[in-house]
Amino acid sequence: MNTSTGDIALLYSEIEKFSISSPDDLENFRLKFLVKKGIIPSLLSEIKNIAPENRRDYGESVNKLKTLAESKFKTAGEEIINKQSVASDTLLDLSLPGPEMPLGSIHPVTLIRNRIIEIFSHIGFTVSYGPEIEDDWHNFTALNMGENHPARDMQDTFFIQKNPDILLRTHTSNVQIRVMENQKPPIRTLSPGRTFRNEAISARAHCMFHQVEGLYIDEGVSFSDLKQTLQYFVHEMFGKEISMRLRASYFPFTEPSAEVDITCLICKSKGCNVCKHSGWVEIMGAGMVDPAVLENGKIDSEKFTGFAFGMGIERIAMLKYQINDLRLFQENDLRFLRQWVGG
Ligand code: DAH
């Protein structure tokens, strides 16, 4: 190609007249004149074909063209940006609500734990915590679970390798012993926390779950105090229309022991799968603290009596919110958790 100065003059006026009023125009301009294979870089690369005596003039004119195209591109680009922001300013309606922010939610296990603590705090219960990694004494022996008790079976307990004395606590009852060792009656305390059992994970069982333990020790604490306290809890947690019953049971650390049932919330006691058509569902274990357990906690069992209870937080949440699969509590599926936004 042999480009004459006349051609360059024509291009000069083409650039001047090129109308740029939109981002598309701007891009077309850039593609035509400025990109590597566009007109101006092509003209520049042609300089080697120009006769030596004309090179200087040629170079000067192409450089002028280049300066013109670059400054036009810059100015037109700035104008387009300004125009756009003016346009969006005029559209801005300050009375419109702001953009929606996604809200987090409190986990149902936390909601129920907090509610249990709140209910018992109204009748003087404090909160105590204990270790999740526990020794045999606090998890088993001090709670009257002799060496051959089935609850110690390897099936249920996660032991820490190399030291069978150290394990992941299988229940929050370990905190009973720790509180007794460190406090003098009257003791009125709740111990929420994580518990671990070597269970296959299914809709009804999990290897990690949450419990709340309750402990009340003073002079003259009786079984009727236990019953009254649990009755109060059931009414506060589930509503006054829900009834409670105690069923005789056995736990190594309480005597007498009971399991606590409430009328089935799902079918209103008409009979359903959850209550196995009995009209009742179990919510916790309870009983009078065995005198031997008091003594293990260094409390004078001649002077003091007490009651204890333990419940699974997931169990209460399942009944309260009608959740039918224990795994949902651990999976952190947002579709599940979002149901408690604002809860
Ligand atoms: N520790 C028992 C369990 O994990 C629950 C329990 C039952 C706790 C009776 C108690 C109690 O304090 O008195 O199944």
mmCIF file of C-alpha atoms and ligand atoms in Angstrom:
data_model
loop_
_atom_site.group_PDB
_atom_site.id
_atom_site.type_symbol
_atom_site.label_atom_id
_atom_site.label_comp_id
_atom_site.label_asym_id
_atom_site.label_seq_id
_atom_site.Cartn_x
_atom_site.Cartn_y
_atom_site.Cartn_z
ATOM 1 C CA MET A 1 0.000 0.000 0.000
ATOM 2 C CA ASN A 2 1.230 3.399 -0.824
ATOM 3 C CA THR A 3 -0.484 5.940 1.367
ATOM 4 C CA SER A 4 -0.314 9.511 0.241
ATOM 5 C CA THR A 5 -0.497 12.575 2.435
ATOM 6 C CA GLY A 6 -3.832 13.255 0.748
ATOM 7 C CA ASP A 7 -5.249 9.985 2.093
ATOM 8 C CA ILE A 8 -4.059 10.941 5.538
ATOM 9 C CA ALA A 9 -5.795 14.307 5.284
ATOM 10 C CA LEU A 10 -9.013 12.497 4.405
ATOM 11 C CA LEU A 11 -8.635 10.190 7.427
ATOM 12 C CA TYR A 12 -7.976 13.259 9.567
ATOM 13 C CA SER A 13 -11.345 14.719 8.664
ATOM 14 C CA GLU A 14 -13.047 11.300 8.994
ATOM 15 C CA ILE A 15 -11.810 11.044 12.557
ATOM 16 C CA GLU A 16 -12.915 14.584 13.338
ATOM 17 C CA LYS A 17 -16.407 13.933 11.984
ATOM 18 C CA PHE A 18 -16.837 10.453 13.481
ATOM 19 C CA SER A 19 -19.867 10.763 15.714
ATOM 20 C CA ILE A 20 -19.508 9.030 19.077
ATOM 21 C CA SER A 21 -22.621 9.186 21.231
ATOM 22 C CA SER A 22 -22.919 5.698 22.717
ATOM 23 C CA PRO A 23 -20.624 3.033 24.164
ATOM 24 C CA ASP A 24 -21.153 1.081 20.902
ATOM 25 C CA ASP A 25 -19.943 4.057 18.812
ATOM 26 C CA LEU A 26 -16.929 4.361 21.050
ATOM 27 C CA GLU A 27 -16.067 0.708 20.597
ATOM 28 C CA ASN A 28 -16.510 0.934 16.817
ATOM 29 C CA PHE A 29 -14.189 3.919 16.740
ATOM 30 C CA ARG A 30 -11.565 2.045 18.707
ATOM 31 C CA LEU A 31 -11.836 -1.027 16.478
ATOM 32 C CA LYS A 32 -11.564 1.026 13.321
ATOM 33 C CA PHE A 33 -8.636 3.272 14.219
ATOM 34 C CA LEU A 34 -6.815 2.237 17.350
ATOM 35 C CA VAL A 35 -6.543 -1.541 17.796
ATOM 36 C CA LYS A 36 -3.406 -3.311 16.623
ATOM 37 C CA LYS A 37 -4.885 -4.133 13.226
ATOM 38 C CA GLY A 38 -6.757 -0.800 12.986
ATOM 39 C CA ILE A 39 -5.975 1.979 10.503
ATOM 40 C CA ILE A 40 -3.477 4.001 12.510
ATOM 41 C CA PRO A 41 -1.151 1.194 13.683
ATOM 42 C CA SER A 42 -1.254 -0.156 10.089
ATOM 43 C CA LEU A 43 -0.188 3.249 8.736
ATOM 44 C CA LEU A 44 2.633 3.412 11.260
ATOM 45 C CA SER A 45 3.932 -0.002 10.339
ATOM 46 C CA GLU A 46 3.993 1.020 6.707
ATOM 47 C CA ILE A 47 6.676 3.637 7.250
ATOM 48 C CA LYS A 48 9.332 1.196 6.078
ATOM 49 C CA ASN A 49 7.803 1.209 2.581
ATOM 50 C CA ILE A 50 7.896 5.009 2.227
ATOM 51 C CA ALA A 51 10.662 6.545 0.183
ATOM 52 C CA PRO A 52 13.373 7.785 2.556
ATOM 53 C CA GLU A 53 13.006 11.461 1.509
ATOM 54 C CA ASN A 54 9.231 11.349 2.376
ATOM 55 C CA ARG A 55 9.480 9.416 5.604
ATOM 56 C CA ARG A 56 9.733 12.397 7.847
ATOM 57 C CA ASP A 57 6.593 14.125 6.506
ATOM 58 C CA TYR A 58 4.735 10.833 6.450
ATOM 59 C CA GLY A 59 5.686 10.027 10.032
ATOM 60 C CA GLU A 60 4.647 13.462 11.252
ATOM 61 C CA SER A 61 1.201 13.274 9.579
ATOM 62 C CA VAL A 62 0.476 9.779 10.865
ATOM 63 C CA ASN A 63 1.526 10.787 14.368
ATOM 64 C CA LYS A 64 -0.826 13.789 14.240
ATOM 65 C CA LEU A 65 -3.568 11.420 13.162
ATOM 66 C CA LYS A 66 -2.736 9.167 16.071
ATOM 67 C CA THR A 67 -2.804 12.026 18.594
ATOM 68 C CA LEU A 68 -6.145 13.212 17.234
ATOM 69 C CA ALA A 69 -7.720 9.734 17.368
ATOM 70 C CA GLU A 70 -6.430 9.043 20.899
ATOM 71 C CA SER A 71 -7.602 12.340 22.313
ATOM 72 C CA LYS A 72 -11.006 11.987 20.621
ATOM 73 C CA PHE A 73 -11.344 8.483 22.066
ATOM 74 C CA LYS A 74 -10.471 9.732 25.566
ATOM 75 C CA THR A 75 -12.779 12.754 25.545
ATOM 76 C CA ALA A 76 -15.702 10.886 23.993
ATOM 77 C CA GLY A 77 -15.271 8.088 26.537
ATOM 78 C CA GLU A 78 -15.360 10.532 29.458
ATOM 79 C CA GLU A 79 -18.445 12.225 28.066
ATOM 80 C CA ILE A 80 -20.274 8.910 27.792
ATOM 81 C CA ILE A 81 -19.444 8.008 31.380
ATOM 82 C CA ASN A 82 -20.632 11.424 32.615
ATOM 83 C CA LYS A 83 -23.817 11.155 30.631
ATOM 84 C CA GLN A 84 -24.522 7.748 32.123
ATOM 85 C CA SER A 85 -24.053 8.860 35.704
ATOM 86 C CA VAL A 86 -26.220 11.954 35.165
ATOM 87 C CA ALA A 87 -28.899 9.729 33.693
ATOM 88 C CA SER A 88 -28.772 7.318 36.639
ATOM 89 C CA ASP A 89 -28.745 10.267 39.094
ATOM 90 C CA THR A 90 -31.953 11.609 37.627
ATOM 91 C CA LEU A 91 -33.541 8.155 37.892
ATOM 92 C CA LEU A 92 -32.549 7.752 41.533
ATOM 93 C CA ASP A 93 -35.612 7.922 43.744
ATOM 94 C CA LEU A 94 -34.428 8.543 47.274
ATOM 95 C CA SER A 95 -37.717 7.423 48.756
ATOM 96 C CA LEU A 96 -37.250 3.861 47.445
ATOM 97 C CA PRO A 97 -36.186 1.209 49.985
ATOM 98 C CA GLY A 98 -32.540 0.197 49.895
ATOM 99 C CA PRO A 99 -31.362 -3.080 48.403
ATOM 100 C CA GLU A 100 -32.448 -6.110 50.399
ATOM 101 C CA MET A 101 -29.770 -7.546 52.684
ATOM 102 C CA PRO A 102 -29.987 -11.301 53.306
ATOM 103 C CA LEU A 103 -30.707 -11.936 56.995
ATOM 104 C CA GLY A 104 -29.012 -14.692 58.980
ATOM 105 C CA SER A 105 -30.977 -16.889 61.353
ATOM 106 C CA ILE A 106 -30.385 -18.522 64.697
ATOM 107 C CA HIS A 107 -29.993 -22.299 64.552
ATOM 108 C CA PRO A 108 -33.017 -24.151 65.980
ATOM 109 C CA VAL A 109 -30.764 -25.964 68.483
ATOM 110 C CA THR A 110 -29.552 -22.582 69.767
ATOM 111 C CA LEU A 111 -33.098 -21.206 69.879
ATOM 112 C CA ILE A 112 -34.334 -24.143 71.960
ATOM 113 C CA ARG A 113 -31.254 -24.125 74.209
ATOM 114 C CA ASN A 114 -31.747 -20.417 74.896
ATOM 115 C CA ARG A 115 -35.452 -20.934 75.598
ATOM 116 C CA ILE A 116 -34.738 -23.787 78.054
ATOM 117 C CA ILE A 117 -32.188 -21.609 79.859
ATOM 118 C CA GLU A 118 -34.643 -18.711 79.951
ATOM 119 C CA ILE A 119 -37.474 -20.852 81.363
ATOM 120 C CA PHE A 120 -35.309 -22.272 84.156
ATOM 121 C CA SER A 121 -33.645 -18.940 84.881
ATOM 122 C CA HIS A 122 -37.061 -17.681 86.045
ATOM 123 C CA ILE A 123 -36.959 -20.223 88.890
ATOM 124 C CA GLY A 124 -33.389 -19.532 89.925
ATOM 125 C CA PHE A 125 -31.297 -21.891 87.773
ATOM 126 C CA THR A 126 -27.856 -20.716 86.683
ATOM 127 C CA VAL A 127 -25.807 -22.122 83.776
ATOM 128 C CA SER A 128 -22.652 -24.268 84.179
ATOM 129 C CA TYR A 129 -20.435 -25.721 81.511
ATOM 130 C CA GLY A 130 -18.197 -28.762 81.583
ATOM 131 C CA PRO A 131 -15.625 -30.339 79.277
ATOM 132 C CA GLU A 132 -16.565 -32.278 76.138
ATOM 133 C CA ILE A 133 -13.409 -34.364 76.524
ATOM 134 C CA GLU A 134 -13.913 -36.024 79.879
ATOM 135 C CA ASP A 135 -12.375 -38.616 82.155
ATOM 136 C CA ASP A 136 -13.956 -41.906 83.129
ATOM 137 C CA TRP A 137 -14.679 -40.710 86.681
ATOM 138 C CA HIS A 138 -16.885 -37.763 85.730
ATOM 139 C CA ASN A 139 -18.658 -39.402 82.794
ATOM 140 C CA PHE A 140 -19.205 -42.850 84.337
ATOM 141 C CA THR A 141 -17.781 -43.925 87.689
ATOM 142 C CA ALA A 142 -18.959 -41.014 89.831
ATOM 143 C CA LEU A 143 -22.401 -41.412 88.277
ATOM 144 C CA ASN A 144 -22.694 -44.945 89.668
ATOM 145 C CA MET A 145 -21.807 -46.610 86.405
ATOM 146 C CA GLY A 146 -19.690 -49.527 87.511
ATOM 147 C CA GLU A 147 -16.993 -50.930 85.318
ATOM 148 C CA ASN A 148 -19.260 -53.395 83.540
ATOM 149 C CA HIS A 149 -22.210 -51.109 82.991
ATOM 150 C CA PRO A 150 -23.597 -51.443 79.452
ATOM 151 C CA ALA A 151 -23.353 -47.665 78.881
ATOM 152 C CA ARG A 152 -19.593 -48.051 78.868
ATOM 153 C CA ASP A 153 -19.731 -50.408 75.952
ATOM 154 C CA MET A 154 -17.258 -49.549 73.203
ATOM 155 C CA GLN A 155 -20.252 -49.327 70.871
ATOM 156 C CA ASP A 156 -21.505 -46.173 72.534
ATOM 157 C CA THR A 157 -18.444 -44.317 73.675
ATOM 158 C CA PHE A 158 -15.711 -42.609 71.701
ATOM 159 C CA PHE A 159 -12.505 -43.242 73.626
ATOM 160 C CA ILE A 160 -9.376 -41.234 73.059
ATOM 161 C CA GLN A 161 -6.884 -43.672 71.582
ATOM 162 C CA LYS A 162 -4.069 -44.827 73.850
ATOM 163 C CA ASN A 163 -5.843 -43.634 77.003
ATOM 164 C CA PRO A 164 -9.094 -45.450 77.817
ATOM 165 C CA ASP A 165 -9.530 -43.111 80.785
ATOM 166 C CA ILE A 166 -10.227 -40.184 78.449
ATOM 167 C CA LEU A 167 -13.340 -40.068 76.270
ATOM 168 C CA LEU A 168 -15.829 -37.803 74.545
ATOM 169 C CA ARG A 169 -18.631 -37.315 77.040
ATOM 170 C CA THR A 170 -21.692 -39.422 76.267
ATOM 171 C CA HIS A 171 -24.031 -37.101 78.179
ATOM 172 C CA THR A 172 -23.989 -33.764 80.013
ATOM 173 C CA SER A 173 -24.427 -35.544 83.382
ATOM 174 C CA ASN A 174 -20.641 -35.216 83.796
ATOM 175 C CA VAL A 175 -21.219 -31.570 84.710
ATOM 176 C CA GLN A 176 -23.367 -32.633 87.717
ATOM 177 C CA ILE A 177 -20.278 -34.145 89.301
ATOM 178 C CA ARG A 178 -18.038 -31.211 88.403
ATOM 179 C CA VAL A 179 -20.524 -28.729 89.888
ATOM 180 C CA MET A 180 -20.918 -30.775 93.094
ATOM 181 C CA GLU A 181 -17.142 -30.991 93.463
ATOM 182 C CA ASN A 182 -16.822 -27.232 93.199
ATOM 183 C CA GLN A 183 -19.926 -25.777 94.839
ATOM 184 C CA LYS A 184 -21.818 -26.096 98.100
ATOM 185 C CA PRO A 185 -25.622 -26.528 98.175
ATOM 186 C CA PRO A 186 -28.003 -24.932 97.471
ATOM 187 C CA ILE A 187 -27.154 -25.766 93.868
ATOM 188 C CA ARG A 188 -29.585 -25.003 91.079
ATOM 189 C CA THR A 189 -27.958 -25.238 87.695
ATOM 190 C CA LEU A 190 -28.441 -26.150 84.041
ATOM 191 C CA SER A 191 -25.648 -27.536 81.872
ATOM 192 C CA PRO A 192 -26.148 -27.354 78.125
ATOM 193 C CA GLY A 193 -23.624 -28.757 75.681
ATOM 194 C CA ARG A 194 -22.516 -31.165 73.018
ATOM 195 C CA THR A 195 -22.497 -34.929 73.596
ATOM 196 C CA PHE A 196 -21.072 -37.769 71.539
ATOM 197 C CA ARG A 197 -21.958 -41.396 70.940
ATOM 198 C CA ASN A 198 -20.602 -43.932 68.542
ATOM 199 C CA GLU A 199 -23.864 -44.336 66.635
ATOM 200 C CA ALA A 200 -24.492 -44.860 62.936
ATOM 201 C CA ILE A 201 -25.988 -41.654 61.556
ATOM 202 C CA SER A 202 -29.648 -41.931 60.582
ATOM 203 C CA ALA A 203 -32.881 -39.932 60.769
ATOM 204 C CA ARG A 204 -33.201 -40.952 64.435
ATOM 205 C CA ALA A 205 -29.599 -41.134 65.679
ATOM 206 C CA HIS A 206 -26.439 -39.076 65.371
ATOM 207 C CA CYS A 207 -22.929 -39.353 66.730
ATOM 208 C CA MET A 208 -23.019 -35.724 67.926
ATOM 209 C CA PHE A 209 -26.002 -34.076 69.550
ATOM 210 C CA HIS A 210 -26.874 -31.649 72.357
ATOM 211 C CA GLN A 211 -28.252 -32.126 75.831
ATOM 212 C CA VAL A 212 -29.225 -29.969 78.773
ATOM 213 C CA GLU A 213 -28.690 -31.334 82.251
ATOM 214 C CA GLY A 214 -30.517 -29.933 85.267
ATOM 215 C CA LEU A 215 -29.446 -30.299 88.888
ATOM 216 C CA TYR A 216 -31.075 -29.061 92.079
ATOM 217 C CA ILE A 217 -29.561 -29.888 95.483
ATOM 218 C CA ASP A 218 -30.629 -28.463 98.818
ATOM 219 C CA GLU A 219 -32.011 -29.578 102.174
ATOM 220 C CA GLY A 220 -35.376 -31.271 101.803
ATOM 221 C CA VAL A 221 -35.637 -31.407 98.013
ATOM 222 C CA SER A 222 -38.331 -33.993 97.204
ATOM 223 C CA PHE A 223 -39.727 -35.905 94.272
ATOM 224 C CA SER A 224 -42.762 -33.602 94.242
ATOM 225 C CA ASP A 225 -40.378 -30.635 93.732
ATOM 226 C CA LEU A 226 -39.029 -32.468 90.696
ATOM 227 C CA LYS A 227 -42.501 -33.115 89.341
ATOM 228 C CA GLN A 228 -43.609 -29.529 89.910
ATOM 229 C CA THR A 229 -40.491 -28.118 88.255
ATOM 230 C CA LEU A 230 -40.881 -30.305 85.183
ATOM 231 C CA GLN A 231 -44.581 -29.502 84.959
ATOM 232 C CA TYR A 232 -43.706 -25.801 84.930
ATOM 233 C CA PHE A 233 -41.110 -26.395 82.216
ATOM 234 C CA VAL A 234 -43.488 -28.377 79.994
ATOM 235 C CA HIS A 235 -46.169 -25.688 80.199
ATOM 236 C CA GLU A 236 -43.700 -22.905 79.422
ATOM 237 C CA MET A 237 -42.044 -24.747 76.572
ATOM 238 C CA PHE A 238 -45.015 -26.414 74.889
ATOM 239 C CA GLY A 239 -48.117 -24.630 76.189
ATOM 240 C CA LYS A 240 -50.603 -25.079 79.017
ATOM 241 C CA GLU A 241 -52.732 -27.502 77.005
ATOM 242 C CA ILE A 242 -49.894 -30.068 76.962
ATOM 243 C CA SER A 243 -49.977 -32.681 79.757
ATOM 244 C CA MET A 244 -47.044 -34.455 81.350
ATOM 245 C CA ARG A 245 -46.655 -37.854 82.967
ATOM 246 C CA LEU A 246 -43.782 -39.577 84.749
ATOM 247 C CA ARG A 247 -43.075 -43.216 83.998
ATOM 248 C CA ALA A 248 -40.984 -45.305 86.405
ATOM 249 C CA SER A 249 -37.598 -46.025 84.852
ATOM 250 C CA TYR A 250 -33.999 -46.747 85.704
ATOM 251 C CA PHE A 251 -30.831 -44.646 85.563
ATOM 252 C CA PRO A 252 -27.740 -45.624 87.541
ATOM 253 C CA PHE A 253 -27.340 -42.102 88.969
ATOM 254 C CA THR A 254 -30.899 -41.506 90.202
ATOM 255 C CA GLU A 255 -33.179 -43.368 92.625
ATOM 256 C CA PRO A 256 -36.074 -43.353 92.042
ATOM 257 C CA SER A 257 -35.830 -42.610 88.312
ATOM 258 C CA ALA A 258 -38.450 -41.609 85.800
ATOM 259 C CA GLU A 259 -38.913 -40.945 82.131
ATOM 260 C CA VAL A 260 -40.939 -37.862 81.325
ATOM 261 C CA ASP A 261 -43.607 -38.017 78.622
ATOM 262 C CA ILE A 262 -45.802 -35.258 77.212
ATOM 263 C CA THR A 263 -48.973 -35.533 75.175
ATOM 264 C CA CYS A 264 -48.069 -35.833 71.489
ATOM 265 C CA LEU A 265 -47.840 -32.392 69.898
ATOM 266 C CA ILE A 266 -48.044 -33.748 66.390
ATOM 267 C CA CYS A 267 -51.385 -35.563 66.562
ATOM 268 C CA LYS A 268 -52.745 -33.954 69.746
ATOM 269 C CA SER A 269 -52.797 -37.477 71.261
ATOM 270 C CA LYS A 270 -55.059 -38.920 68.551
ATOM 271 C CA GLY A 271 -52.288 -41.356 67.588
ATOM 272 C CA CYS A 272 -49.593 -40.981 64.912
ATOM 273 C CA ASN A 273 -46.236 -42.409 63.845
ATOM 274 C CA VAL A 274 -44.257 -40.046 66.087
ATOM 275 C CA CYS A 275 -45.995 -41.217 69.285
ATOM 276 C CA LYS A 276 -46.341 -44.753 67.871
ATOM 277 C CA HIS A 277 -50.101 -44.389 68.353
ATOM 278 C CA SER A 278 -49.724 -44.107 72.134
ATOM 279 C CA GLY A 279 -50.589 -40.396 72.338
ATOM 280 C CA TRP A 280 -47.418 -39.762 74.434
ATOM 281 C CA VAL A 281 -43.845 -38.846 73.523
ATOM 282 C CA GLU A 282 -40.799 -39.063 75.758
ATOM 283 C CA ILE A 283 -38.851 -35.841 76.330
ATOM 284 C CA MET A 284 -36.314 -36.564 79.075
ATOM 285 C CA GLY A 285 -34.994 -38.694 81.905
ATOM 286 C CA ALA A 286 -35.071 -37.551 85.521
ATOM 287 C CA GLY A 287 -34.929 -38.677 89.134
ATOM 288 C CA MET A 288 -33.688 -38.104 92.661
ATOM 289 C CA VAL A 289 -29.899 -37.963 92.744
ATOM 290 C CA ASP A 290 -28.639 -41.255 94.161
ATOM 291 C CA PRO A 291 -27.042 -40.689 97.610
ATOM 292 C CA ALA A 292 -23.884 -42.451 96.397
ATOM 293 C CA VAL A 293 -23.604 -39.895 93.580
ATOM 294 C CA LEU A 294 -23.963 -37.038 96.082
ATOM 295 C CA GLU A 295 -21.152 -38.559 98.123
ATOM 296 C CA ASN A 296 -18.992 -38.921 94.991
ATOM 297 C CA GLY A 297 -19.535 -35.193 94.477
ATOM 298 C CA LYS A 298 -18.434 -34.572 98.113
ATOM 299 C CA ILE A 299 -21.931 -33.615 99.257
ATOM 300 C CA ASP A 300 -23.309 -34.881 102.560
ATOM 301 C CA SER A 301 -26.146 -37.200 101.541
ATOM 302 C CA GLU A 302 -27.510 -37.284 105.114
ATOM 303 C CA LYS A 303 -28.123 -33.556 104.992
ATOM 304 C CA PHE A 304 -28.942 -32.877 101.373
ATOM 305 C CA THR A 305 -31.162 -34.354 98.692
ATOM 306 C CA GLY A 306 -31.546 -33.365 95.070
ATOM 307 C CA PHE A 307 -33.083 -34.048 91.731
ATOM 308 C CA ALA A 308 -31.589 -34.182 88.266
ATOM 309 C CA PHE A 309 -32.899 -34.372 84.737
ATOM 310 C CA GLY A 310 -31.421 -34.577 81.274
ATOM 311 C CA MET A 311 -32.971 -33.875 77.892
ATOM 312 C CA GLY A 312 -31.866 -33.884 74.265
ATOM 313 C CA ILE A 313 -32.128 -30.430 72.713
ATOM 314 C CA GLU A 314 -32.664 -31.816 69.200
ATOM 315 C CA ARG A 315 -35.482 -33.978 70.574
ATOM 316 C CA ILE A 316 -37.277 -30.942 71.999
ATOM 317 C CA ALA A 317 -36.680 -28.995 68.755
ATOM 318 C CA MET A 318 -38.038 -31.887 66.660
ATOM 319 C CA LEU A 319 -41.246 -31.933 68.649
ATOM 320 C CA LYS A 320 -41.611 -28.174 68.841
ATOM 321 C CA TYR A 321 -40.913 -27.490 65.161
ATOM 322 C CA GLN A 322 -42.126 -30.851 63.798
ATOM 323 C CA ILE A 323 -38.783 -31.863 62.288
ATOM 324 C CA ASN A 324 -38.575 -35.535 61.396
ATOM 325 C CA ASP A 325 -34.890 -36.070 60.560
ATOM 326 C CA LEU A 326 -32.081 -35.581 63.077
ATOM 327 C CA ARG A 327 -29.500 -35.143 60.303
ATOM 328 C CA LEU A 328 -31.020 -31.796 59.296
ATOM 329 C CA PHE A 329 -29.552 -30.193 62.440
ATOM 330 C CA GLN A 330 -26.003 -30.905 61.289
ATOM 331 C CA GLU A 331 -26.176 -30.412 57.543
ATOM 332 C CA ASN A 332 -26.480 -26.601 57.519
ATOM 333 C CA ASP A 333 -28.740 -26.668 54.483
ATOM 334 C CA LEU A 334 -29.819 -23.037 54.080
ATOM 335 C CA ARG A 335 -33.292 -24.092 52.919
ATOM 336 C CA PHE A 336 -33.751 -25.677 56.355
ATOM 337 C CA LEU A 337 -32.065 -22.936 58.394
ATOM 338 C CA ARG A 338 -33.857 -20.036 56.655
ATOM 339 C CA GLN A 339 -37.125 -21.167 58.229
ATOM 340 C CA TRP A 340 -35.923 -19.501 61.433
ATOM 341 C CA VAL A 341 -35.079 -16.110 59.954
ATOM 342 C CA GLY A 342 -36.377 -13.572 62.444
ATOM 343 C CA GLY A 343 -37.045 -16.371 64.985
HETATM 344 N N1 DAH B 1 -27.816 -38.856 81.138
HETATM 345 C C1 DAH B 1 -29.043 -39.436 80.636
HETATM 346 C C2 DAH B 1 -28.870 -39.784 79.158
HETATM 347 O O1 DAH B 1 -27.975 -39.295 78.526
HETATM 348 C C3 DAH B 1 -30.168 -38.484 80.807
HETATM 349 C C4 DAH B 1 -30.542 -38.283 82.223
HETATM 350 C C5 DAH B 1 -31.461 -39.138 82.825
HETATM 351 C C6 DAH B 1 -29.982 -37.282 82.963
HETATM 352 C C7 DAH B 1 -31.825 -38.959 84.143
HETATM 353 C C8 DAH B 1 -30.309 -37.097 84.298
HETATM 354 C C9 DAH B 1 -31.262 -37.959 84.866
HETATM 355 O O2 DAH B 1 -29.791 -36.141 85.055
HETATM 356 O O3 DAH B 1 -31.592 -37.762 86.161
HETATM 357 O O4 DAH B 1 -29.671 -40.500 78.625
#
